[in-house]
Amino acid sequence: MLAHAFDDLGVRLGPDGGTLRVWSGHADAMQLLVFDDVDLDWATETLPMTALGDGVFEATTPLLRPGARYAIRVGGPHGAGNTFNPQTLLIEPYARGLVSGNFGDWRSVVVDGGFDWGSSLKPRVPLDRTVIYEGHVKGLTKRHPFIPPALHGTYAGLAHPAMIEHFLSLGITSVELLPVHAFATEPRLLQLGLTNYWGYNSLNFFTPHAAYATAASQAEGPEAVLREFKGMVKLLHEAGLEVILDVVYNHTAEEGIGGPRTSLRGIDNRSYYRQTEEGSYIDETGCGNAVNTATDAAARLVLDSLRYWANDVQIDGFRFDLAVTLGRDAHHSFTPDHPLLQAIRDDEALADTKLIAEPWDVGMGGWQTGNFGDGWHEWNDRYRDRVRNFWLSDIDYARRADNAPAGIGGFATRLAGSSNTFAAERGPLASVNFVTAHDGFTLRDLVSYDVKHNLGNGEQNRDGADTNRSFNHGAEGSTNDERVLATRRKAMRNLMGTLLTSAGIPMITAGDEMGRTQRGNNNAYCHDSALTWLSWNLAPWQRDLFAHTQRLLQLRRDNPALRPKRFARLGERIPSASVMQWFDERGETMSSEGWNDPAHRTLQYLATSTPEHEEPNRVLLVVHGTEQPIDIVLPVLDEPERATFVSLWSSADESPSDHAERFAPGEIVPIAGTSMRLFRVE
């Protein structure tokens, strides 16, 4: 197959109309149908498409003008792996716009895409300063009291000054949006009266989801929807905020054989989906199908989509859902040097684009955390699990067994950048650290529920993860017990404090900074309701949690020792690393036995920056992982000038303290049970 066969696919506009090019390696005939602007079931013109060779079919007509509705029909041979039906109306894969017909089928729409970006530029936030905020377009703004109702739940609402003020006052740098590619709800959910809220069910890789646009833009059509999306990106960029998209290239909404036939299955099922020689799907995603990126056609479709969003729409980065599926070869095995993964990393059109892998899928060998190549960043589930264990399930265990099951060594490794997971040449910034994500308990629910409560999903509580490493602290869910509530609040501060003082790229789940709850549902993908929309009516304790998150993010910005770019090496000066020293509660160097002793869960962590572009910086982080309070001895540092430890933050405080206490080396400092305290060394 010649590479140029995949050039200029989709509609290209010219002075005499448009030219449509579609690729199918197995089809023997193709038609273009153009529909009435109002009646989407009335095909006003049917044109045969010319076979140009190498699988390319083409048609040129003045009817392909901006706003034109169209579809294709594809015929081909019968046989294992082929599912051609020349009567089925199909979405053209490179369509920039979509509209839905009366019977739930789809029409592609020609979009011009012109937009005035003015002086807007991508912020290009350095990786060590990046703080990701993962949220849902609709959920972020649906209930915001200061956003006009017409903008609730929309792209325009996300760029409203009230939201920008929230992002900037919090201190995040990069807004990561759950899927915004056009998607559909699975028939099974529709039968239950539910909806696919999260959007991990793509119809098309080039079209923004129209339902997130304002009613005015939807009424005007796909051109206006795209214009609203670009306007959102422009305004966020002008505020210095990046936009990262969660993209779903691993599967499509066509599900398994017998599911909806909307596009790729009808165009060339054999070339686009992973399957056996007999035509049975190999489903490594758990969604019915897996896109076969071992073929040139599927790999190029993904790459062209990324180029479009990164350049035409000015997107700053991508988080790849089930990215292991994209890196599977022709034998369905994952390889970090997969041609598509390398092409994404090396493509000049994607230069300086942040690339974040969800490093697992549900197929054989599907867990690959730490195994993606240079230039990739990865969701670090090992970090998530260890941090939850330390602050939650270990404490639960200790209450019942009088001792925690593990020491502090594994936790310290995660705190320092997960060097046991990511190669030295990749460094700590390969790790995207998170404690929660859209998938799972919220931060508040993590400290409030021992088990999931997913009955509302219609699957008898079978869906969602069973192992959450959560701890309800003495009562399941809602309670009026102030002792339990106070302990939960401190646990949330410990989890957020750990996330924002750890080496790596932190990701906050939207609403966690305000203590959002989903009432124990750890798989709320099918609820488009107040259960999943952020509430902006905050209790005093929620405002305190927000203030703690603000303070921690400010401290992260101010102290480069907390955000090293590289791993330190013993006896060497590594630029932009942090030299680490580890002390126990007595201020003495941590012994080898102390790391893994469950009876010793107190650590003093001194990080000294080796800056290239910032002033030298030192911080001391104290972590105490048992419920009994303790007195620690601050370490005596080996230096000619006497240092001072300036208190910056404590998780024991209900609200952040503005009193910067100063302590001398060797001084005794009381530490509350299960708490953290951060100092700057001056």
XYZ file of C-alpha atoms in Angstrom:
682
model
C 0.000 0.000 0.000
C 1.370 3.393 -1.020
C 1.382 5.995 1.765
C -0.006 8.676 -0.545
C -3.250 6.687 -0.809
C -4.170 8.214 2.555
C -3.376 11.805 1.584
C -6.187 14.364 1.337
C -8.954 12.066 2.513
C -12.292 13.669 3.339
C -13.717 16.757 1.663
C -11.421 19.361 0.121
C -13.144 22.582 -0.934
C -12.250 24.383 -4.141
C -13.645 27.171 -6.319
C -15.990 24.757 -8.118
C -17.256 22.837 -5.091
C -15.719 20.006 -3.158
C -13.837 16.786 -3.765
C -14.475 13.833 -1.492
C -11.866 11.086 -1.178
C -12.532 7.919 0.838
C -10.259 4.913 1.309
C -11.384 1.273 1.442
C -8.954 -1.537 0.751
C -11.654 -4.132 0.095
C -14.620 -2.240 -1.403
C -15.518 -2.596 -5.079
C -17.999 0.299 -5.319
C -18.818 3.510 -3.513
C -21.480 6.221 -3.826
C -21.787 9.774 -2.547
C -25.282 10.913 -1.538
C -26.061 14.589 -0.956
C -29.142 15.410 1.119
C -31.604 18.252 1.379
C -30.607 20.909 3.912
C -33.831 20.419 5.892
C -35.079 16.906 5.140
C -32.156 14.656 5.986
C -33.956 11.628 4.602
C -34.246 13.137 1.107
C -31.187 12.400 -1.024
C -31.199 15.108 -3.680
C -28.261 13.606 -5.572
C -26.537 10.226 -5.779
C -23.138 10.147 -7.450
C -20.886 7.172 -8.187
C -17.392 7.593 -6.819
C -14.474 6.822 -9.101
C -11.961 4.173 -8.081
C -8.504 5.771 -8.422
C -6.501 2.714 -7.344
C -4.788 1.863 -4.042
C -8.227 1.752 -2.422
C -9.091 5.419 -3.028
C -12.547 6.449 -4.268
C -13.235 10.040 -5.324
C -16.123 12.296 -6.341
C -16.132 16.008 -7.192
C -19.313 18.075 -7.262
C -20.422 21.671 -6.690
C -23.005 20.259 -4.282
C -20.241 19.695 -1.716
C -20.339 23.252 -0.428
C -20.062 24.412 3.225
C -23.114 23.213 5.076
C -23.934 20.385 2.651
C -25.232 17.179 4.236
C -23.873 13.981 2.748
C -23.273 10.273 3.339
C -21.577 7.416 1.535
C -22.645 3.900 0.601
C -20.066 1.183 0.124
C -20.325 -2.177 -1.635
C -17.878 -5.039 -1.592
C -17.439 -8.794 -1.536
C -18.876 -11.137 1.050
C -16.573 -13.298 3.125
C -14.927 -13.617 6.512
C -14.168 -10.188 7.942
C -16.186 -8.236 5.371
C -19.510 -6.644 6.369
C -20.401 -4.562 3.329
C -24.009 -3.480 2.776
C -24.467 -1.128 -0.209
C -27.773 0.136 1.241
C -26.341 1.418 4.533
C -25.741 5.178 4.809
C -22.365 5.748 6.437
C -20.512 8.588 8.143
C -17.480 9.643 6.137
C -14.529 9.105 8.540
C -12.887 12.499 7.986
C -16.113 14.540 8.307
C -15.697 17.763 10.286
C -19.396 17.989 11.124
C -22.324 15.675 11.863
C -26.096 15.991 12.141
C -28.604 13.341 13.169
C -31.519 12.281 10.997
C -35.079 11.507 12.058
C -34.368 7.832 12.650
C -31.198 8.268 14.678
C -28.859 7.816 11.739
C -26.208 10.350 10.838
C -25.237 12.657 7.996
C -21.778 14.094 7.483
C -21.597 17.859 6.975
C -19.128 19.907 4.930
C -17.453 22.468 7.195
C -15.279 25.331 6.015
C -13.592 25.740 9.428
C -12.476 29.335 9.000
C -11.719 31.089 12.278
C -9.894 34.222 13.380
C -7.419 33.204 16.057
C -6.122 36.753 16.339
C -3.039 36.923 18.531
C -4.016 33.820 20.526
C -1.134 31.370 21.002
C -0.716 28.056 22.727
C 0.544 28.668 26.287
C 3.112 25.828 26.081
C 3.281 25.380 29.851
C 6.561 23.708 30.875
C 6.070 20.140 32.017
C 7.425 20.712 35.506
C 4.885 23.509 36.043
C 1.957 21.637 34.514
C -1.019 20.907 36.757
C -3.830 19.044 35.000
C -7.494 19.528 35.910
C -9.643 16.703 34.535
C -13.280 17.652 33.993
C -16.420 17.204 31.932
C -17.557 20.014 29.633
C -21.157 19.812 30.765
C -20.582 18.877 34.381
C -18.233 21.783 35.055
C -20.717 24.520 34.221
C -24.228 23.023 34.297
C -24.996 24.367 37.790
C -22.660 27.363 37.989
C -24.644 30.274 39.456
C -22.607 33.022 37.753
C -22.791 31.593 34.241
C -25.881 32.549 32.190
C -28.334 29.644 31.855
C -27.986 29.714 28.056
C -24.307 28.803 28.500
C -24.749 26.086 31.118
C -23.080 22.840 30.102
C -21.517 24.256 26.936
C -18.192 24.995 25.313
C -18.953 28.704 25.619
C -19.788 28.228 29.294
C -16.424 26.602 29.925
C -14.705 29.749 28.641
C -16.952 32.116 30.602
C -15.028 34.530 32.875
C -16.469 32.806 35.955
C -14.858 29.491 34.975
C -11.597 31.080 33.925
C -11.462 32.861 37.272
C -11.978 29.534 39.043
C -9.189 27.841 37.104
C -6.757 30.694 37.635
C -7.560 31.275 41.300
C -7.127 27.577 41.986
C -3.787 27.553 40.194
C -4.142 24.805 37.605
C -2.511 25.237 34.195
C -4.184 22.709 31.883
C -7.842 21.753 31.524
C -8.228 18.131 30.412
C -11.680 17.487 28.954
C -13.432 14.139 28.934
C -14.208 13.068 25.350
C -15.502 15.800 23.057
C -15.338 13.842 19.798
C -18.879 13.236 18.558
C -20.214 10.196 20.407
C -23.396 8.171 20.814
C -25.164 6.406 23.668
C -25.188 2.622 23.509
C -28.592 1.023 22.753
C -28.381 -0.907 26.030
C -28.239 2.314 28.053
C -31.075 3.874 26.079
C -33.261 0.895 26.944
C -32.522 1.530 30.637
C -33.365 5.215 30.309
C -29.729 6.166 30.864
C -27.139 7.934 28.727
C -23.435 7.742 27.955
C -22.415 10.814 29.929
C -18.652 10.411 29.849
C -18.520 10.068 26.045
C -16.160 7.111 25.583
C -18.105 5.905 22.535
C -16.827 7.803 19.494
C -18.807 8.157 16.276
C -16.173 10.179 14.478
C -12.667 11.402 15.252
C -12.872 14.881 13.702
C -16.203 16.340 14.842
C -16.856 18.103 18.165
C -19.830 16.755 20.085
C -22.688 19.044 19.098
C -24.719 18.571 22.288
C -22.074 20.531 24.247
C -22.621 23.621 22.107
C -25.166 26.297 22.956
C -28.686 25.934 21.584
C -27.965 28.833 19.235
C -24.894 27.145 17.755
C -26.678 23.816 17.453
C -29.526 25.493 15.575
C -27.094 27.230 13.230
C -25.317 23.959 12.470
C -21.936 22.196 12.643
C -19.984 25.227 11.400
C -21.235 27.227 14.390
C -20.570 24.332 16.765
C -16.952 24.156 15.613
C -16.654 27.926 15.827
C -17.903 27.852 19.438
C -15.398 25.117 20.271
C -12.535 27.110 18.776
C -13.742 30.200 20.600
C -13.503 28.283 23.874
C -9.932 27.240 23.101
C -9.005 30.790 22.125
C -10.331 32.329 25.338
C -8.679 29.719 27.536
C -5.388 30.254 25.718
C -5.651 34.002 26.180
C -5.963 33.314 29.909
C -2.803 31.187 29.780
C -4.665 27.898 30.165
C -3.966 24.818 28.063
C -6.658 22.534 26.644
C -5.995 18.783 26.651
C -8.461 16.342 25.109
C -9.213 12.841 26.333
C -9.347 10.981 23.013
C -10.862 7.569 22.325
C -9.166 5.979 19.312
C -9.069 2.449 20.728
C -12.660 1.568 19.780
C -15.759 3.132 18.213
C -19.500 3.283 18.816
C -20.093 0.460 16.336
C -19.650 -2.059 19.195
C -19.470 -5.763 18.266
C -20.768 -7.439 15.136
C -24.505 -6.809 15.155
C -24.058 -3.423 16.799
C -24.702 -0.091 15.064
C -23.148 0.102 11.584
C -22.340 3.802 11.257
C -18.975 4.181 9.520
C -15.784 2.105 9.595
C -17.506 -1.283 9.745
C -19.398 -0.537 6.548
C -16.398 1.030 4.789
C -13.807 -1.683 5.456
C -14.395 -3.811 8.515
C -11.377 -6.020 7.819
C -8.951 -3.080 7.697
C -10.226 -1.055 10.660
C -11.021 -3.584 13.403
C -8.979 -6.302 15.095
C -10.366 -9.746 14.293
C -9.479 -13.348 13.728
C -9.096 -14.829 10.259
C -12.671 -16.086 10.609
C -13.946 -12.547 11.220
C -14.591 -12.694 14.981
C -13.653 -9.483 16.773
C -10.674 -9.435 19.125
C -11.975 -7.085 21.809
C -9.145 -5.645 23.887
C -11.183 -2.674 25.064
C -14.233 -4.289 26.648
C -16.415 -2.192 24.346
C -17.163 -4.702 21.608
C -14.403 -3.810 19.147
C -10.802 -2.644 18.989
C -9.428 -0.372 16.261
C -6.605 -2.168 14.464
C -3.794 0.379 14.432
C -1.493 -2.285 12.978
C -3.035 -1.391 9.613
C -1.882 1.688 7.734
C -5.451 2.887 7.249
C -6.393 2.929 10.931
C -3.033 4.324 12.059
C -3.211 7.134 9.517
C -6.796 7.958 10.526
C -5.670 8.416 14.138
C -2.632 10.456 13.163
C -4.620 12.731 10.841
C -7.206 13.311 13.538
C -4.515 14.339 16.031
C -2.949 16.700 13.504
C -6.324 18.301 12.866
C -7.086 18.945 16.524
C -3.539 20.089 17.350
C -3.286 22.521 14.451
C -6.693 23.521 13.100
C -8.252 23.591 16.570
C -5.060 24.502 18.498
C -5.338 21.755 21.133
C -2.349 21.530 23.494
C -2.299 17.846 24.336
C -4.052 14.511 24.343
C -4.785 11.842 26.915
C -5.138 8.528 25.062
C -7.843 6.283 26.481
C -6.688 2.626 26.689
C -3.499 3.581 24.882
C -2.133 0.032 25.001
C -4.652 -0.915 22.305
C -3.082 1.688 20.003
C 0.334 0.093 20.528
C -0.632 -3.484 19.644
C 1.010 -4.978 16.567
C -0.350 -7.288 13.871
C -0.132 -10.170 16.348
C -2.124 -8.102 18.887
C 0.808 -7.751 21.287
C 1.818 -4.427 22.790
C 5.168 -2.978 21.765
C 6.441 0.414 22.949
C 8.104 1.008 19.572
C 4.842 0.520 17.676
C 4.981 2.621 14.468
C 1.909 4.641 15.451
C 3.217 5.481 18.926
C 6.521 6.554 17.396
C 4.793 8.533 14.651
C 2.685 10.438 17.178
C 5.754 11.267 19.231
C 7.947 12.261 16.281
C 5.422 14.038 14.028
C 6.478 17.664 13.465
C 2.810 18.634 13.292
C 2.482 17.465 16.901
C 5.669 19.083 18.194
C 5.356 20.339 21.800
C 2.014 18.560 22.166
C 1.575 16.831 25.515
C 1.061 13.069 25.027
C -0.462 11.189 27.956
C -1.130 7.458 27.831
C -3.621 5.517 29.862
C -1.159 2.603 29.941
C -3.535 -0.339 30.029
C -6.399 -2.099 28.275
C -8.301 -5.324 29.026
C -6.455 -7.590 26.563
C -3.644 -10.045 27.225
C -0.583 -8.218 28.534
C -2.734 -5.115 28.856
C -1.107 -3.536 31.914
C 1.923 -1.561 30.718
C 2.515 1.245 33.242
C 6.070 2.512 32.803
C 6.597 0.830 29.439
C 5.760 3.607 26.981
C 8.675 5.261 25.244
C 10.474 8.540 25.675
C 8.260 11.553 24.997
C 5.194 9.904 26.505
C 3.692 10.587 29.918
C 1.582 7.978 31.662
C -1.218 7.780 34.165
C 0.498 6.204 37.150
C -1.926 3.752 38.735
C 0.871 2.455 40.967
C 1.081 5.926 42.471
C -2.700 6.064 42.960
C -2.818 2.701 44.677
C 0.139 3.275 46.990
C -1.080 6.697 48.125
C -4.571 5.371 48.798
C -3.123 2.419 50.701
C -0.932 4.591 52.894
C -3.580 7.101 53.953
C -6.717 4.944 53.830
C -6.662 1.153 53.683
C -3.534 0.916 55.865
C -5.222 3.083 58.504
C -8.355 0.960 58.310
C -6.209 -2.152 58.802
C -4.307 -0.594 61.705
C -7.539 0.192 63.561
C -8.453 -3.489 63.455
C -4.991 -5.024 63.889
C -3.192 -2.401 66.001
C -0.540 -2.009 63.327
C -0.410 -1.008 59.662
C 0.408 -3.739 57.124
C 3.259 -1.830 55.474
C 5.933 0.717 56.194
C 6.615 4.006 54.464
C 9.210 2.909 51.881
C 6.865 2.298 48.938
C 5.015 5.520 49.649
C 8.289 7.470 49.690
C 9.248 6.049 46.289
C 5.990 7.358 44.801
C 6.436 10.707 46.541
C 9.859 11.081 44.950
C 8.769 10.397 41.355
C 8.347 6.606 40.979
C 11.907 5.884 39.868
C 11.153 2.170 40.174
C 8.533 2.512 37.419
C 9.977 5.057 34.986
C 13.415 4.817 33.412
C 16.048 7.346 34.423
C 16.145 8.923 30.971
C 12.385 9.591 31.166
C 12.527 11.064 34.649
C 9.766 11.909 37.141
C 7.762 13.935 34.609
C 6.890 10.725 32.779
C 4.501 10.104 35.668
C 1.068 11.712 35.691
C 0.217 11.369 39.361
C -3.388 11.058 40.434
C -5.358 9.908 43.439
C -8.759 10.043 41.740
C -9.998 10.323 38.163
C -13.350 10.472 36.406
C -13.431 6.672 36.691
C -13.820 5.742 40.359
C -14.661 7.389 43.649
C -14.359 11.148 44.040
C -11.926 12.331 46.718
C -14.764 12.846 49.192
C -16.297 9.454 48.459
C -12.894 7.796 48.776
C -12.822 8.770 52.465
C -16.562 8.184 53.018
C -17.349 4.743 51.584
C -15.865 1.296 52.060
C -17.759 -0.145 49.077
C -19.274 1.095 45.821
C -22.960 2.023 45.569
C -23.785 1.650 41.862
C -27.345 0.309 41.883
C -28.493 3.332 39.897
C -26.442 2.106 36.930
C -28.894 -0.731 36.255
C -26.352 -3.555 36.605
C -27.170 -4.815 40.142
C -24.010 -3.156 41.476
C -21.808 -5.466 39.368
C -20.121 -2.654 37.416
C -17.291 -0.459 38.638
C -14.154 -1.445 40.521
C -14.514 -3.612 43.630
C -11.032 -2.817 44.952
C -10.984 0.891 45.759
C -8.545 1.098 48.688
C -11.034 3.442 50.304
C -11.954 3.905 53.986
C -15.168 5.345 55.400
C -13.526 6.199 58.752
C -16.286 4.629 60.839
C -19.554 5.271 59.005
C -20.678 4.352 55.505
C -21.604 7.461 53.529
C -23.501 10.358 55.021
C -23.120 10.879 58.771
C -23.547 13.568 61.434
C -20.708 12.224 63.571
C -18.355 15.211 63.782
C -15.438 13.027 64.825
C -15.799 10.944 61.660
C -16.305 14.023 59.510
C -13.214 15.760 60.910
C -11.097 12.666 60.268
C -12.427 12.460 56.703
C -11.571 16.113 56.075
C -8.012 15.570 57.259
C -7.730 12.462 55.086
C -8.766 14.512 52.043
C -6.130 17.108 52.898
C -3.511 14.357 53.224
C -4.399 12.904 49.838
C -4.424 16.298 48.123
C -1.263 17.317 49.945
C 0.550 14.182 48.826
C -0.540 14.691 45.218
C 0.639 18.289 45.067
C 3.975 17.769 46.831
C 4.985 14.685 44.812
C 7.506 14.731 41.967
C 5.747 14.257 38.646
C 2.808 15.906 36.867
C -0.216 16.148 39.177
C -3.788 15.655 37.939
C -6.724 16.900 39.999
C -10.213 15.603 39.250
C -12.675 18.480 38.875
C -14.639 19.024 42.059
C -12.179 17.275 44.363
C -10.853 20.682 45.388
C -14.371 21.380 46.714
C -15.234 17.973 48.164
C -17.679 16.833 45.461
C -19.634 13.618 46.065
C -21.310 11.080 43.771
C -22.952 9.398 46.791
C -20.695 6.369 46.543
C -21.141 5.655 42.833
C -17.688 4.784 41.507
C -18.758 4.340 37.878
C -21.119 7.233 37.138
C -20.535 7.097 33.374
C -24.251 6.784 32.624
C -25.634 9.640 34.732
C -26.158 13.048 33.161
C -27.661 14.597 36.267
C -26.950 16.446 39.484
C -25.109 13.301 40.603
C -22.267 14.124 38.199
C -22.577 17.897 37.736
C -20.412 20.045 40.000
C -22.249 21.856 42.767
C -21.003 25.368 43.436
C -23.018 25.825 46.647
C -20.242 25.168 49.140
C -20.304 24.545 52.872
C -17.585 26.240 54.968
C -15.498 23.057 55.115
C -15.582 22.830 51.309
C -14.298 26.381 51.007
C -11.530 25.436 53.434
C -10.570 22.459 51.249
C -10.492 24.739 48.224
C -8.203 27.128 50.131
C -5.878 24.242 51.050
C -5.652 23.226 47.393
C -4.920 26.821 46.407
C -2.168 27.041 49.018
C -0.587 23.770 47.945
C -0.561 24.770 44.286
C 0.998 28.118 45.159
C 3.676 26.345 47.195
C 4.337 23.997 44.299
C 4.890 26.977 41.996
C 7.123 28.737 44.524
C 9.319 25.756 45.411
C 11.065 24.069 42.474
C 12.416 21.377 44.810
C 8.871 19.921 44.695
C 8.826 19.622 40.896
C 12.140 18.188 39.631
C 12.554 17.507 35.927
C 15.066 14.701 36.364
C 15.963 12.019 38.861
C 18.971 12.763 41.045
C 21.960 10.420 41.050
C 24.113 9.776 44.083
C 27.375 11.709 43.968
C 26.462 13.702 40.840
C 24.977 17.125 40.250
C 22.077 16.589 37.849
C 20.562 19.855 36.544
C 16.900 20.404 37.487
C 16.821 17.406 39.788
C 16.104 17.393 43.508
C 18.686 15.848 45.826
C 16.804 13.868 48.435
C 17.681 13.126 52.035
C 15.502 10.944 54.218
C 15.219 11.224 57.992
C 13.167 9.425 60.604
C 11.114 10.980 63.406
C 14.272 11.462 65.480
C 15.886 13.544 62.765
C 18.351 10.757 62.013
C 19.091 9.322 58.568
C 16.502 6.683 57.755
C 17.844 3.199 58.411
C 17.433 0.405 55.889
C 15.195 -1.405 58.376
C 13.032 1.664 58.870
C 11.784 1.781 55.302
C 9.709 -1.356 55.521
C 8.923 -1.585 59.224
C 5.134 -1.174 59.643
C 5.756 0.231 63.123
C 7.677 3.185 61.657
C 5.482 5.248 59.359
C 6.995 8.673 59.987
C 9.314 10.274 57.472
C 11.125 13.576 57.030
C 11.953 14.193 53.382
C 14.447 16.946 52.536
C 14.513 17.948 48.860
C 17.207 20.318 47.592
C 16.842 21.655 44.066
C 19.688 21.816 41.546
C 18.188 24.537 39.384
C 19.049 25.665 35.888
C 16.707 28.660 35.606
C 15.385 29.266 39.144
C 16.816 30.192 42.516
C 18.084 27.325 44.716
C 15.400 25.935 46.954
C 15.038 23.455 49.821
C 11.926 22.040 51.428
C 11.288 19.565 54.222
C 8.140 17.465 54.056
C 7.068 15.594 57.174
C 4.740 12.629 56.673
C 3.197 10.841 59.652
C 1.153 7.750 58.798
C -0.369 6.571 62.074
C -3.340 7.933 64.007
C -1.358 8.556 67.182
C 0.285 12.018 67.388
C 4.040 12.175 67.610
C 6.804 14.621 68.457
C 9.508 14.774 65.827
C 13.016 16.180 65.977
C 13.877 18.361 63.008
C 17.097 17.215 61.328
C 20.392 18.967 61.976
C 21.829 19.789 58.559
C 25.503 19.472 57.766
C 26.292 23.044 56.753
C 28.345 25.945 58.126
C 25.392 28.326 58.456
C 22.531 27.586 60.781
C 19.333 26.828 58.824
C 15.789 27.738 59.784
C 12.689 25.691 59.041
C 9.785 27.938 58.056
C 6.347 26.326 58.320
C 4.404 26.602 55.049
C 1.459 24.212 55.368
C -0.060 21.564 57.613
C -2.812 19.095 56.804
C -3.828 19.151 60.473
C -5.236 22.678 60.059
C -8.930 22.924 59.132
C -8.099 26.032 57.111
C -4.646 27.072 55.886
C -2.696 29.043 58.455
C -1.034 32.313 57.523
C 1.284 32.112 60.530
C 4.742 31.076 59.289
C 6.291 29.556 62.407
C 10.058 29.251 62.439
C 11.978 26.366 63.968
C 15.633 25.579 64.496
C 17.372 22.324 63.527
C 17.082 19.812 66.349
C 13.938 21.449 67.691
C 11.022 19.246 68.722
C 7.803 19.775 66.737
C 4.448 18.122 67.559
C 2.772 16.360 64.610
C -0.890 15.370 64.669
C -1.921 11.814 63.899
C -2.141 10.948 60.168
C -0.946 14.314 58.941
C 1.630 16.124 56.844
C 3.616 19.292 57.352
C 5.704 21.244 54.836
C 8.616 23.570 55.649
C 10.947 25.686 53.567
C 14.579 25.618 54.670
C 16.133 29.080 54.821
